Amino acid sequence: MSTIYNFSAGPAMLPKEVLLQAKEEMLDWQGSGMCVMEMSHRGKEFMSIAAKAEADLREVLAVPDNYKVLFLQGGASSQFSMVPLNLLAGKTSADYINTGAWSKKAIAEAKRFCDVNIAASTEDNKFTSAPDQSDLSLDSNAAYLHYTPNETIGGVEFNYIPESGDVPLVADMSSTILSRPIDVSKFGVIYAGAQKNIGPAGLTIVIVRDDLIGKASDKAPSMFDYKVHADSGSMNNTPPTYGWYLAGLVFQWIKDKGGLSAVAEINKRKADKLYAAIDNSGFYANPVAIANRSWMNVPFTLANAELDKLFLEKAKEAGLITLKGHRSVGGMRASIYNAMPEEGVDALISFMKDFQQNNA
Ligand SMILES: *Cc1c(COP(=O)(O)O)cnc(C)c1O
């Protein structure tokens, strides 16, 4: 099998070690005679898998005891409505920061439930930066402040955690969770679809502070009530068992790598070298303000867009796949999540240099 590096934004690469272990355990998980997919979610085997995954996630992210970790379905997109349904708690408005495509989707959904105050928007510069703290116009009466720490499509990242005072801070961390250590205690709710940096699609992780649980609107479907999931250990109904198991293998893999500070160091190195290759080329370009460049999603354009098709063809021949940029942005996008080995980034950089030499 030739080496393929997959730069997909999501579902994205999983660590090879994790896939090999899953393969090893596929037909018979640790002598149980069952595949994890065949297990009752209430049986002792799966309960042990679930508990270990949660404990390991708590350990790698240093989740404080006064937070629940929920393993849900519905994707990050369901959280766009679950957040207002649970956090409004009688209030009528929420603050949102608009930094791109995913912020906009969250805002559109919130508007079904409350007034949305746009605390800041970078739409004027085509979402090529994140606002500074001093740019935020916050409402102290807001039910919460929502933002997207990493915009997966634009490749724009906050390099600080917004300060929201007593207003709970909510973060859509789908494409940045586990890329580096974070101070969970600064957040009211953190949520993430798994398919970028955690595991397979179909699992959604929600980390929610205890005092924000139990205030869901009467109209909220019970499956959209954090309390229902918190009280049942995410087993109110059948959870996404196989995704939960694979996520557990990923958490263990992060621990084996030395935890999130070790992972962060590798991620920073990968991103730095790719941006340097782009900036120094005189042929490739990335439009994002340097301070807000994403470590995880690196969009870039070629000097001549007519070469895009050829670039993608040749890249594929070289084993570098899924580099096409999002249709709303064009050009290329290299997503380099935790599971992308540094050699994959090196291979991309070397390919980009060759391509430029042959075609510029
Ligand atoms: C991928 C992504 C989503 C959507 O996730 P789903 O699990 O497909 O609903 C939302 N927000 C961000 C930042 C994303 O990267």
mmCIF file of N, CA and C in Angstrom, residues 17-148:
data_model
loop_
_atom_site.group_PDB
_atom_site.id
_atom_site.type_symbol
_atom_site.label_atom_id
_atom_site.label_comp_id
_atom_site.label_asym_id
_atom_site.label_seq_id
_atom_site.Cartn_x
_atom_site.Cartn_y
_atom_site.Cartn_z
ATOM 1 N N GLU A 17 -2.011 4.396 14.080
ATOM 2 C CA GLU A 17 -1.930 3.470 15.223
ATOM 3 C C GLU A 17 -3.325 3.119 15.731
ATOM 4 N N VAL A 18 -4.206 4.105 15.712
ATOM 5 C CA VAL A 18 -5.580 3.897 16.190
ATOM 6 C C VAL A 18 -6.325 2.949 15.255
ATOM 7 N N LEU A 19 -6.170 3.177 13.955
ATOM 8 C CA LEU A 19 -6.878 2.318 12.991
ATOM 9 C C LEU A 19 -6.342 0.895 13.061
ATOM 10 N N LEU A 20 -5.040 0.758 13.279
ATOM 11 C CA LEU A 20 -4.475 -0.593 13.387
ATOM 12 C C LEU A 20 -5.009 -1.304 14.623
ATOM 13 N N GLN A 21 -5.127 -0.568 15.716
ATOM 14 C CA GLN A 21 -5.656 -1.210 16.928
ATOM 15 C C GLN A 21 -7.128 -1.581 16.734
ATOM 16 N N ALA A 22 -7.882 -0.707 16.091
ATOM 17 C CA ALA A 22 -9.299 -1.004 15.833
ATOM 18 C C ALA A 22 -9.422 -2.249 14.959
ATOM 19 N N LYS A 23 -8.525 -2.351 13.983
ATOM 20 C CA LYS A 23 -8.530 -3.521 13.092
ATOM 21 C C LYS A 23 -8.232 -4.791 13.895
ATOM 22 N N GLU A 24 -7.220 -4.684 14.719
ATOM 23 C CA GLU A 24 -6.810 -5.795 15.578
ATOM 24 C C GLU A 24 -7.976 -6.278 16.453
ATOM 25 N N GLU A 25 -8.751 -5.319 16.963
ATOM 26 C CA GLU A 25 -9.821 -5.655 17.909
ATOM 27 C C GLU A 25 -11.188 -5.822 17.239
ATOM 28 N N MET A 26 -11.210 -5.704 15.920
ATOM 29 C CA MET A 26 -12.493 -5.653 15.210
ATOM 30 C C MET A 26 -13.393 -6.847 15.515
ATOM 31 N N LEU A 27 -12.870 -8.049 15.383
ATOM 32 C CA LEU A 27 -13.739 -9.233 15.494
ATOM 33 C C LEU A 27 -13.887 -9.721 16.933
ATOM 34 N N ASP A 28 -12.954 -9.344 17.763
ATOM 35 C CA ASP A 28 -12.977 -9.878 19.131
ATOM 36 C C ASP A 28 -12.339 -8.852 20.057
ATOM 37 N N TRP A 29 -13.165 -8.012 20.652
ATOM 38 C CA TRP A 29 -12.607 -7.002 21.551
ATOM 39 C C TRP A 29 -12.157 -7.661 22.861
ATOM 40 N N GLN A 30 -10.880 -7.671 23.070
ATOM 41 C CA GLN A 30 -10.251 -8.141 24.314
ATOM 42 C C GLN A 30 -10.880 -9.417 24.869
ATOM 43 N N GLY A 31 -11.033 -10.410 23.999
ATOM 44 C CA GLY A 31 -11.485 -11.727 24.453
ATOM 45 C C GLY A 31 -12.977 -11.801 24.720
ATOM 46 N N SER A 32 -13.723 -10.745 24.379
ATOM 47 C CA SER A 32 -15.164 -10.752 24.642
ATOM 48 C C SER A 32 -15.922 -11.574 23.595
ATOM 49 N N GLY A 33 -15.257 -11.856 22.473
ATOM 50 C CA GLY A 33 -15.926 -12.558 21.384
ATOM 51 C C GLY A 33 -16.837 -11.662 20.570
ATOM 52 N N MET A 34 -16.822 -10.365 20.867
ATOM 53 C CA MET A 34 -17.695 -9.423 20.154
ATOM 54 C C MET A 34 -16.881 -8.284 19.551
ATOM 55 N N CYS A 35 -17.414 -7.790 18.453
ATOM 56 C CA CYS A 35 -16.945 -6.501 17.949
ATOM 57 C C CYS A 35 -17.596 -5.426 18.832
ATOM 58 N N VAL A 36 -16.922 -4.303 19.014
ATOM 59 C CA VAL A 36 -17.510 -3.238 19.846
ATOM 60 C C VAL A 36 -18.880 -2.820 19.304
ATOM 61 N N MET A 37 -19.031 -2.864 17.981
ATOM 62 C CA MET A 37 -20.320 -2.467 17.370
ATOM 63 C C MET A 37 -21.463 -3.385 17.766
ATOM 64 N N GLU A 38 -21.125 -4.589 18.218
ATOM 65 C CA GLU A 38 -22.162 -5.575 18.537
ATOM 66 C C GLU A 38 -22.533 -5.574 20.015
ATOM 67 N N MET A 39 -21.845 -4.762 20.793
ATOM 68 C CA MET A 39 -22.036 -4.820 22.251
ATOM 69 C C MET A 39 -23.247 -4.026 22.709
ATOM 70 N N SER A 40 -23.904 -4.501 23.731
ATOM 71 C CA SER A 40 -24.924 -3.681 24.391
ATOM 72 C C SER A 40 -24.236 -2.473 25.021
ATOM 73 N N HIS A 41 -24.854 -1.316 24.855
ATOM 74 C CA HIS A 41 -24.224 -0.128 25.449
ATOM 75 C C HIS A 41 -24.309 -0.160 26.967
ATOM 76 N N ARG A 42 -25.163 -1.055 27.506
ATOM 77 C CA ARG A 42 -25.263 -1.149 28.968
ATOM 78 C C ARG A 42 -24.496 -2.340 29.540
ATOM 79 N N GLY A 43 -23.851 -3.093 28.641
ATOM 80 C CA GLY A 43 -23.071 -4.238 29.120
ATOM 81 C C GLY A 43 -21.771 -3.791 29.770
ATOM 82 N N LYS A 44 -21.160 -4.693 30.557
ATOM 83 C CA LYS A 44 -19.973 -4.264 31.303
ATOM 84 C C LYS A 44 -18.795 -3.951 30.382
ATOM 85 N N GLU A 45 -18.723 -4.656 29.228
ATOM 86 C CA GLU A 45 -17.601 -4.385 28.319
ATOM 87 C C GLU A 45 -17.694 -2.942 27.799
ATOM 88 N N PHE A 46 -18.855 -2.580 27.255
ATOM 89 C CA PHE A 46 -18.937 -1.230 26.706
ATOM 90 C C PHE A 46 -18.866 -0.173 27.799
ATOM 91 N N MET A 47 -19.466 -0.466 28.950
ATOM 92 C CA MET A 47 -19.393 0.510 30.048
ATOM 93 C C MET A 47 -17.925 0.810 30.395
ATOM 94 N N SER A 48 -17.084 -0.223 30.326
ATOM 95 C CA SER A 48 -15.674 0.016 30.672
ATOM 96 C C SER A 48 -14.991 0.839 29.572
ATOM 97 N N ILE A 49 -15.348 0.568 28.328
ATOM 98 C CA ILE A 49 -14.791 1.358 27.211
ATOM 99 C C ILE A 49 -15.202 2.825 27.363
ATOM 100 N N ALA A 50 -16.481 3.029 27.681
ATOM 101 C CA ALA A 50 -17.026 4.387 27.790
ATOM 102 C C ALA A 50 -16.366 5.140 28.945
ATOM 103 N N ALA A 51 -16.226 4.461 30.063
ATOM 104 C CA ALA A 51 -15.661 5.129 31.244
ATOM 105 C C ALA A 51 -14.201 5.497 31.012
ATOM 106 N N LYS A 52 -13.460 4.597 30.375
ATOM 107 C CA LYS A 52 -12.044 4.889 30.134
ATOM 108 C C LYS A 52 -11.898 6.056 29.156
ATOM 109 N N ALA A 53 -12.745 6.071 28.121
ATOM 110 C CA ALA A 53 -12.661 7.170 27.147
ATOM 111 C C ALA A 53 -12.915 8.504 27.851
ATOM 112 N N GLU A 54 -13.942 8.541 28.694
ATOM 113 C CA GLU A 54 -14.236 9.801 29.383
ATOM 114 C C GLU A 54 -13.093 10.195 30.319
ATOM 115 N N ALA A 55 -12.585 9.214 31.062
ATOM 116 C CA ALA A 55 -11.497 9.522 32.002
ATOM 117 C C ALA A 55 -10.272 10.048 31.247
ATOM 118 N N ASP A 56 -9.965 9.426 30.117
ATOM 119 C CA ASP A 56 -8.787 9.862 29.352
ATOM 120 C C ASP A 56 -8.988 11.250 28.750
ATOM 121 N N LEU A 57 -10.208 11.528 28.278
ATOM 122 C CA LEU A 57 -10.463 12.874 27.745
ATOM 123 C C LEU A 57 -10.343 13.913 28.866
ATOM 124 N N ARG A 58 -10.909 13.570 30.017
ATOM 125 C CA ARG A 58 -10.798 14.494 31.160
ATOM 126 C C ARG A 58 -9.336 14.745 31.514
ATOM 127 N N GLU A 59 -8.542 13.676 31.430
ATOM 128 C CA GLU A 59 -7.127 13.817 31.765
ATOM 129 C C GLU A 59 -6.405 14.673 30.721
ATOM 130 N N VAL A 60 -6.578 14.382 29.439
ATOM 131 C CA VAL A 60 -5.793 15.134 28.445
ATOM 132 C C VAL A 60 -6.215 16.599 28.379
ATOM 133 N N LEU A 61 -7.495 16.874 28.561
ATOM 134 C CA LEU A 61 -7.951 18.271 28.477
ATOM 135 C C LEU A 61 -7.980 18.955 29.847
ATOM 136 N N ALA A 62 -7.629 18.201 30.883
ATOM 137 C CA ALA A 62 -7.697 18.720 32.255
ATOM 138 C C ALA A 62 -9.072 19.328 32.541
ATOM 139 N N VAL A 63 -10.113 18.537 32.325
ATOM 140 C CA VAL A 63 -11.474 19.022 32.539
ATOM 141 C C VAL A 63 -11.760 19.059 34.048
ATOM 142 N N PRO A 64 -12.128 20.224 34.582
ATOM 143 C CA PRO A 64 -12.409 20.306 36.026
ATOM 144 C C PRO A 64 -13.607 19.434 36.425
ATOM 145 N N ASP A 65 -13.681 19.080 37.697
ATOM 146 C CA ASP A 65 -14.740 18.178 38.184
ATOM 147 C C ASP A 65 -16.142 18.763 38.050
ATOM 148 N N ASN A 66 -16.246 20.089 38.008
ATOM 149 C CA ASN A 66 -17.591 20.670 37.920
ATOM 150 C C ASN A 66 -18.077 20.816 36.478
ATOM 151 N N TYR A 67 -17.539 19.968 35.608
ATOM 152 C CA TYR A 67 -18.019 19.916 34.219
ATOM 153 C C TYR A 67 -18.426 18.487 33.900
ATOM 154 N N LYS A 68 -19.513 18.343 33.110
ATOM 155 C CA LYS A 68 -19.903 17.046 32.581
ATOM 156 C C LYS A 68 -19.355 16.917 31.164
ATOM 157 N N VAL A 69 -18.984 15.697 30.816
ATOM 158 C CA VAL A 69 -18.583 15.409 29.439
ATOM 159 C C VAL A 69 -19.656 14.515 28.836
ATOM 160 N N LEU A 70 -20.283 14.983 27.764
ATOM 161 C CA LEU A 70 -21.372 14.232 27.136
ATOM 162 C C LEU A 70 -20.909 13.680 25.787
ATOM 163 N N PHE A 71 -21.330 12.454 25.512
ATOM 164 C CA PHE A 71 -21.006 11.809 24.225
ATOM 165 C C PHE A 71 -22.312 11.660 23.454
ATOM 166 N N LEU A 72 -22.559 12.603 22.544
ATOM 167 C CA LEU A 72 -23.873 12.705 21.905
ATOM 168 C C LEU A 72 -23.799 12.431 20.398
ATOM 169 N N GLN A 73 -24.989 12.463 19.792
ATOM 170 C CA GLN A 73 -25.090 12.398 18.334
ATOM 171 C C GLN A 73 -25.548 13.774 17.831
ATOM 172 N N GLY A 74 -25.790 13.874 16.556
ATOM 173 C CA GLY A 74 -26.378 15.105 16.018
ATOM 174 C C GLY A 74 -25.375 16.100 15.468
ATOM 175 N N GLY A 75 -24.097 15.859 15.681
ATOM 176 C CA GLY A 75 -23.084 16.758 15.126
ATOM 177 C C GLY A 75 -23.020 18.092 15.839
ATOM 178 N N ALA A 76 -21.980 18.840 15.521
ATOM 179 C CA ALA A 76 -21.862 20.189 16.076
ATOM 180 C C ALA A 76 -23.089 21.006 15.689
ATOM 181 N N SER A 77 -23.655 20.718 14.521
ATOM 182 C CA SER A 77 -24.799 21.493 14.034
ATOM 183 C C SER A 77 -26.002 21.414 14.970
ATOM 184 N N SER A 78 -26.194 20.287 15.633
ATOM 185 C CA SER A 78 -27.299 20.203 16.596
ATOM 186 C C SER A 78 -27.044 21.096 17.806
ATOM 187 N N GLN A 79 -25.768 21.288 18.124
ATOM 188 C CA GLN A 79 -25.452 22.172 19.250
ATOM 189 C C GLN A 79 -25.831 23.622 18.940
ATOM 190 N N PHE A 80 -25.892 23.962 17.645
ATOM 191 C CA PHE A 80 -26.302 25.327 17.290
ATOM 192 C C PHE A 80 -27.679 25.633 17.888
ATOM 193 N N SER A 81 -28.552 24.612 18.002
ATOM 194 C CA SER A 81 -29.838 24.869 18.664
ATOM 195 C C SER A 81 -29.864 24.391 20.107
ATOM 196 N N MET A 82 -29.078 23.367 20.422
ATOM 197 C CA MET A 82 -29.070 22.879 21.799
ATOM 198 C C MET A 82 -28.533 23.949 22.762
ATOM 199 N N VAL A 83 -27.570 24.726 22.290
ATOM 200 C CA VAL A 83 -27.004 25.763 23.157
ATOM 201 C C VAL A 83 -28.065 26.785 23.573
ATOM 202 N N PRO A 84 -28.764 27.427 22.613
ATOM 203 C CA PRO A 84 -29.824 28.353 23.073
ATOM 204 C C PRO A 84 -30.926 27.652 23.864
ATOM 205 N N LEU A 85 -31.321 26.463 23.453
ATOM 206 C CA LEU A 85 -32.408 25.783 24.167
ATOM 207 C C LEU A 85 -32.063 25.536 25.636
ATOM 208 N N ASN A 86 -30.790 25.352 25.932
ATOM 209 C CA ASN A 86 -30.387 25.047 27.305
ATOM 210 C C ASN A 86 -29.890 26.251 28.082
ATOM 211 N N LEU A 87 -29.345 27.237 27.368
ATOM 212 C CA LEU A 87 -28.663 28.311 28.088
ATOM 213 C C LEU A 87 -29.459 29.608 28.201
ATOM 214 N N LEU A 88 -30.497 29.754 27.392
ATOM 215 C CA LEU A 88 -31.235 31.021 27.475
ATOM 216 C C LEU A 88 -31.850 31.181 28.864
ATOM 217 N N ALA A 89 -32.408 30.105 29.394
ATOM 218 C CA ALA A 89 -32.922 30.105 30.774
ATOM 219 C C ALA A 89 -33.712 31.368 31.099
ATOM 220 N N GLY A 90 -34.661 31.692 30.227
ATOM 221 C CA GLY A 90 -35.513 32.850 30.496
ATOM 222 C C GLY A 90 -35.004 34.153 29.909
ATOM 223 N N LYS A 91 -33.726 34.198 29.536
ATOM 224 C CA LYS A 91 -33.207 35.436 28.912
ATOM 225 C C LYS A 91 -33.639 35.487 27.447
ATOM 226 N N THR A 92 -33.511 36.659 26.851
ATOM 227 C CA THR A 92 -34.064 36.818 25.505
ATOM 228 C C THR A 92 -33.004 37.087 24.445
ATOM 229 N N SER A 93 -31.744 37.216 24.871
ATOM 230 C CA SER A 93 -30.739 37.466 23.836
ATOM 231 C C SER A 93 -29.410 36.808 24.186
ATOM 232 N N ALA A 94 -28.622 36.611 23.132
ATOM 233 C CA ALA A 94 -27.291 36.034 23.289
ATOM 234 C C ALA A 94 -26.324 36.791 22.387
ATOM 235 N N ASP A 95 -25.056 36.833 22.792
ATOM 236 C CA ASP A 95 -24.006 37.477 22.000
ATOM 237 C C ASP A 95 -23.313 36.441 21.126
ATOM 238 N N TYR A 96 -23.066 36.815 19.874
ATOM 239 C CA TYR A 96 -22.337 35.927 18.969
ATOM 240 C C TYR A 96 -21.232 36.710 18.274
ATOM 241 N N ILE A 97 -20.071 36.093 18.148
ATOM 242 C CA ILE A 97 -18.998 36.679 17.340
ATOM 243 C C ILE A 97 -19.049 36.003 15.973
ATOM 244 N N ASN A 98 -19.016 36.818 14.926
ATOM 245 C CA ASN A 98 -19.135 36.280 13.571
ATOM 246 C C ASN A 98 -17.785 36.327 12.863
ATOM 247 N N THR A 99 -17.151 35.160 12.738
ATOM 248 C CA THR A 99 -15.837 35.123 12.073
ATOM 249 C C THR A 99 -15.839 34.243 10.826
ATOM 250 N N GLY A 100 -17.030 33.839 10.364
ATOM 251 C CA GLY A 100 -17.016 33.050 9.133
ATOM 252 C C GLY A 100 -18.195 32.113 9.007
ATOM 253 N N ALA A 101 -18.033 31.147 8.131
ATOM 254 C CA ALA A 101 -19.135 30.280 7.709
ATOM 255 C C ALA A 101 -19.790 29.542 8.873
ATOM 256 N N TRP A 102 -18.992 29.028 9.806
ATOM 257 C CA TRP A 102 -19.590 28.253 10.900
ATOM 258 C C TRP A 102 -20.241 29.160 11.929
ATOM 259 N N SER A 103 -19.636 30.327 12.175
ATOM 260 C CA SER A 103 -20.300 31.307 13.055
ATOM 261 C C SER A 103 -21.671 31.627 12.506
ATOM 262 N N LYS A 104 -21.737 31.856 11.189
ATOM 263 C CA LYS A 104 -22.998 32.270 10.558
ATOM 264 C C LYS A 104 -24.068 31.211 10.745
ATOM 265 N N LYS A 105 -23.678 29.961 10.618
ATOM 266 C CA LYS A 105 -24.678 28.895 10.785
ATOM 267 C C LYS A 105 -25.178 28.866 12.226
ATOM 268 N N ALA A 106 -24.264 29.047 13.161
ATOM 269 C CA ALA A 106 -24.667 29.056 14.571
ATOM 270 C C ALA A 106 -25.607 30.228 14.836
ATOM 271 N N ILE A 107 -25.294 31.363 14.246
ATOM 272 C CA ILE A 107 -26.116 32.573 14.438
ATOM 273 C C ILE A 107 -27.511 32.369 13.846
ATOM 274 N N ALA A 108 -27.558 31.820 12.632
ATOM 275 C CA ALA A 108 -28.850 31.615 11.971
ATOM 276 C C ALA A 108 -29.751 30.721 12.826
ATOM 277 N N GLU A 109 -29.171 29.712 13.416
ATOM 278 C CA GLU A 109 -29.974 28.786 14.223
ATOM 279 C C GLU A 109 -30.416 29.471 15.518
ATOM 280 N N ALA A 110 -29.516 30.226 16.143
ATOM 281 C CA ALA A 110 -29.862 30.902 17.404
ATOM 282 C C ALA A 110 -31.014 31.872 17.213
ATOM 283 N N LYS A 111 -31.062 32.488 16.016
ATOM 284 C CA LYS A 111 -32.123 33.472 15.749
ATOM 285 C C LYS A 111 -33.509 32.852 15.798
ATOM 286 N N ARG A 112 -33.605 31.539 15.709
ATOM 287 C CA ARG A 112 -34.905 30.876 15.854
ATOM 288 C C ARG A 112 -35.398 30.926 17.298
ATOM 289 N N PHE A 113 -34.450 31.185 18.227
ATOM 290 C CA PHE A 113 -34.802 31.087 19.643
ATOM 291 C C PHE A 113 -34.681 32.394 20.417
ATOM 292 N N CYS A 114 -33.869 33.312 19.900
ATOM 293 C CA CYS A 114 -33.639 34.528 20.695
ATOM 294 C C CYS A 114 -33.125 35.657 19.810
ATOM 295 N N ASP A 115 -32.994 36.831 20.398
ATOM 296 C CA ASP A 115 -32.331 37.928 19.703
ATOM 297 C C ASP A 115 -30.836 37.662 19.722
ATOM 298 N N VAL A 116 -30.211 37.935 18.610
ATOM 299 C CA VAL A 116 -28.766 37.732 18.541
ATOM 300 C C VAL A 116 -28.087 39.085 18.425
ATOM 301 N N ASN A 117 -27.205 39.359 19.360
ATOM 302 C CA ASN A 117 -26.376 40.560 19.271
ATOM 303 C C ASN A 117 -25.022 40.149 18.695
ATOM 304 N N ILE A 118 -24.679 40.726 17.528
ATOM 305 C CA ILE A 118 -23.380 40.407 16.938
ATOM 306 C C ILE A 118 -22.322 41.235 17.674
ATOM 307 N N ALA A 119 -21.571 40.580 18.519
ATOM 308 C CA ALA A 119 -20.598 41.282 19.361
ATOM 309 C C ALA A 119 -19.437 41.824 18.540
ATOM 310 N N ALA A 120 -19.162 41.162 17.416
ATOM 311 C CA ALA A 120 -18.145 41.626 16.469
ATOM 312 C C ALA A 120 -18.280 40.764 15.226
ATOM 313 N N SER A 121 -17.918 41.351 14.083
ATOM 314 C CA SER A 121 -17.941 40.587 12.843
ATOM 315 C C SER A 121 -16.740 40.987 12.006
ATOM 316 N N THR A 122 -16.139 40.018 11.364
ATOM 317 C CA THR A 122 -15.014 40.327 10.472
ATOM 318 C C THR A 122 -15.425 40.143 9.013
ATOM 319 N N GLU A 123 -16.732 40.206 8.784
ATOM 320 C CA GLU A 123 -17.225 40.025 7.411
ATOM 321 C C GLU A 123 -16.651 41.092 6.476
ATOM 322 N N ASP A 124 -16.431 42.313 7.007
ATOM 323 C CA ASP A 124 -15.917 43.391 6.161
ATOM 324 C C ASP A 124 -14.565 43.069 5.558
ATOM 325 N N ASN A 125 -13.754 42.318 6.259
ATOM 326 C CA ASN A 125 -12.475 41.945 5.637
ATOM 327 C C ASN A 125 -12.521 40.511 5.110
ATOM 328 N N LYS A 126 -13.709 40.099 4.721
ATOM 329 C CA LYS A 126 -13.940 38.764 4.137
ATOM 330 C C LYS A 126 -13.463 37.655 5.070
ATOM 331 N N PHE A 127 -13.648 37.885 6.348
ATOM 332 C CA PHE A 127 -13.318 36.862 7.354
ATOM 333 C C PHE A 127 -11.854 36.409 7.273
ATOM 334 N N THR A 128 -10.952 37.382 7.202
ATOM 335 C CA THR A 128 -9.542 37.015 7.160
ATOM 336 C C THR A 128 -8.828 37.361 8.466
ATOM 337 N N SER A 129 -9.611 37.618 9.508
ATOM 338 C CA SER A 129 -8.986 37.864 10.808
ATOM 339 C C SER A 129 -10.004 37.536 11.892
ATOM 340 N N ALA A 130 -9.556 37.560 13.131
ATOM 341 C CA ALA A 130 -10.470 37.451 14.262
ATOM 342 C C ALA A 130 -10.438 38.785 14.989
ATOM 343 N N PRO A 131 -11.540 39.197 15.598
ATOM 344 C CA PRO A 131 -11.538 40.487 16.296
ATOM 345 C C PRO A 131 -10.688 40.424 17.571
ATOM 346 N N ASP A 132 -10.188 41.565 17.995
ATOM 347 C CA ASP A 132 -9.512 41.642 19.289
ATOM 348 C C ASP A 132 -10.553 41.738 20.390
ATOM 349 N N GLN A 133 -10.110 41.470 21.600
ATOM 350 C CA GLN A 133 -11.021 41.613 22.744
ATOM 351 C C GLN A 133 -11.634 43.011 22.770
ATOM 352 N N SER A 134 -10.807 44.031 22.451
ATOM 353 C CA SER A 134 -11.298 45.411 22.538
ATOM 354 C C SER A 134 -12.339 45.733 21.468
ATOM 355 N N ASP A 135 -12.436 44.858 20.446
ATOM 356 C CA ASP A 135 -13.443 45.063 19.391
ATOM 357 C C ASP A 135 -14.813 44.507 19.780
ATOM 358 N N LEU A 136 -14.884 43.765 20.872
ATOM 359 C CA LEU A 136 -16.132 43.077 21.189
ATOM 360 C C LEU A 136 -17.102 44.013 21.904
ATOM 361 N N SER A 137 -18.312 44.136 21.372
ATOM 362 C CA SER A 137 -19.306 44.900 22.130
ATOM 363 C C SER A 137 -20.246 43.895 22.789
ATOM 364 N N LEU A 138 -20.009 43.684 24.057
ATOM 365 C CA LEU A 138 -20.688 42.628 24.802
ATOM 366 C C LEU A 138 -21.836 43.197 25.612
ATOM 367 N N ASP A 139 -22.866 42.365 25.752
ATOM 368 C CA ASP A 139 -24.053 42.753 26.502
ATOM 369 C C ASP A 139 -24.021 41.972 27.826
ATOM 370 N N SER A 140 -23.937 42.688 28.924
ATOM 371 C CA SER A 140 -23.802 41.975 30.204
ATOM 372 C C SER A 140 -25.079 41.207 30.558
ATOM 373 N N ASN A 141 -26.147 41.478 29.819
ATOM 374 C CA ASN A 141 -27.406 40.770 30.043
ATOM 375 C C ASN A 141 -27.603 39.573 29.122
ATOM 376 N N ALA A 142 -26.626 39.335 28.259
ATOM 377 C CA ALA A 142 -26.751 38.218 27.316
ATOM 378 C C ALA A 142 -26.758 36.901 28.078
ATOM 379 N N ALA A 143 -27.455 35.905 27.517
ATOM 380 C CA ALA A 143 -27.481 34.589 28.168
ATOM 381 C C ALA A 143 -26.129 33.902 28.070
ATOM 382 N N TYR A 144 -25.415 34.188 26.991
ATOM 383 C CA TYR A 144 -24.077 33.599 26.805
ATOM 384 C C TYR A 144 -23.396 34.310 25.643
ATOM 385 N N LEU A 145 -22.098 34.103 25.520
ATOM 386 C CA LEU A 145 -21.332 34.589 24.364
ATOM 387 C C LEU A 145 -20.836 33.378 23.586
ATOM 388 N N HIS A 146 -21.186 33.314 22.318
ATOM 389 C CA HIS A 146 -20.790 32.175 21.477
ATOM 390 C C HIS A 146 -19.724 32.613 20.477
ATOM 391 N N TYR A 147 -18.702 31.778 20.301
ATOM 392 C CA TYR A 147 -17.736 32.053 19.224
ATOM 393 C C TYR A 147 -17.178 30.753 18.666
ATOM 394 N N THR A 148 -16.485 30.903 17.556
ATOM 395 C CA THR A 148 -15.897 29.757 16.859
ATOM 396 C C THR A 148 -14.378 29.932 16.905
#
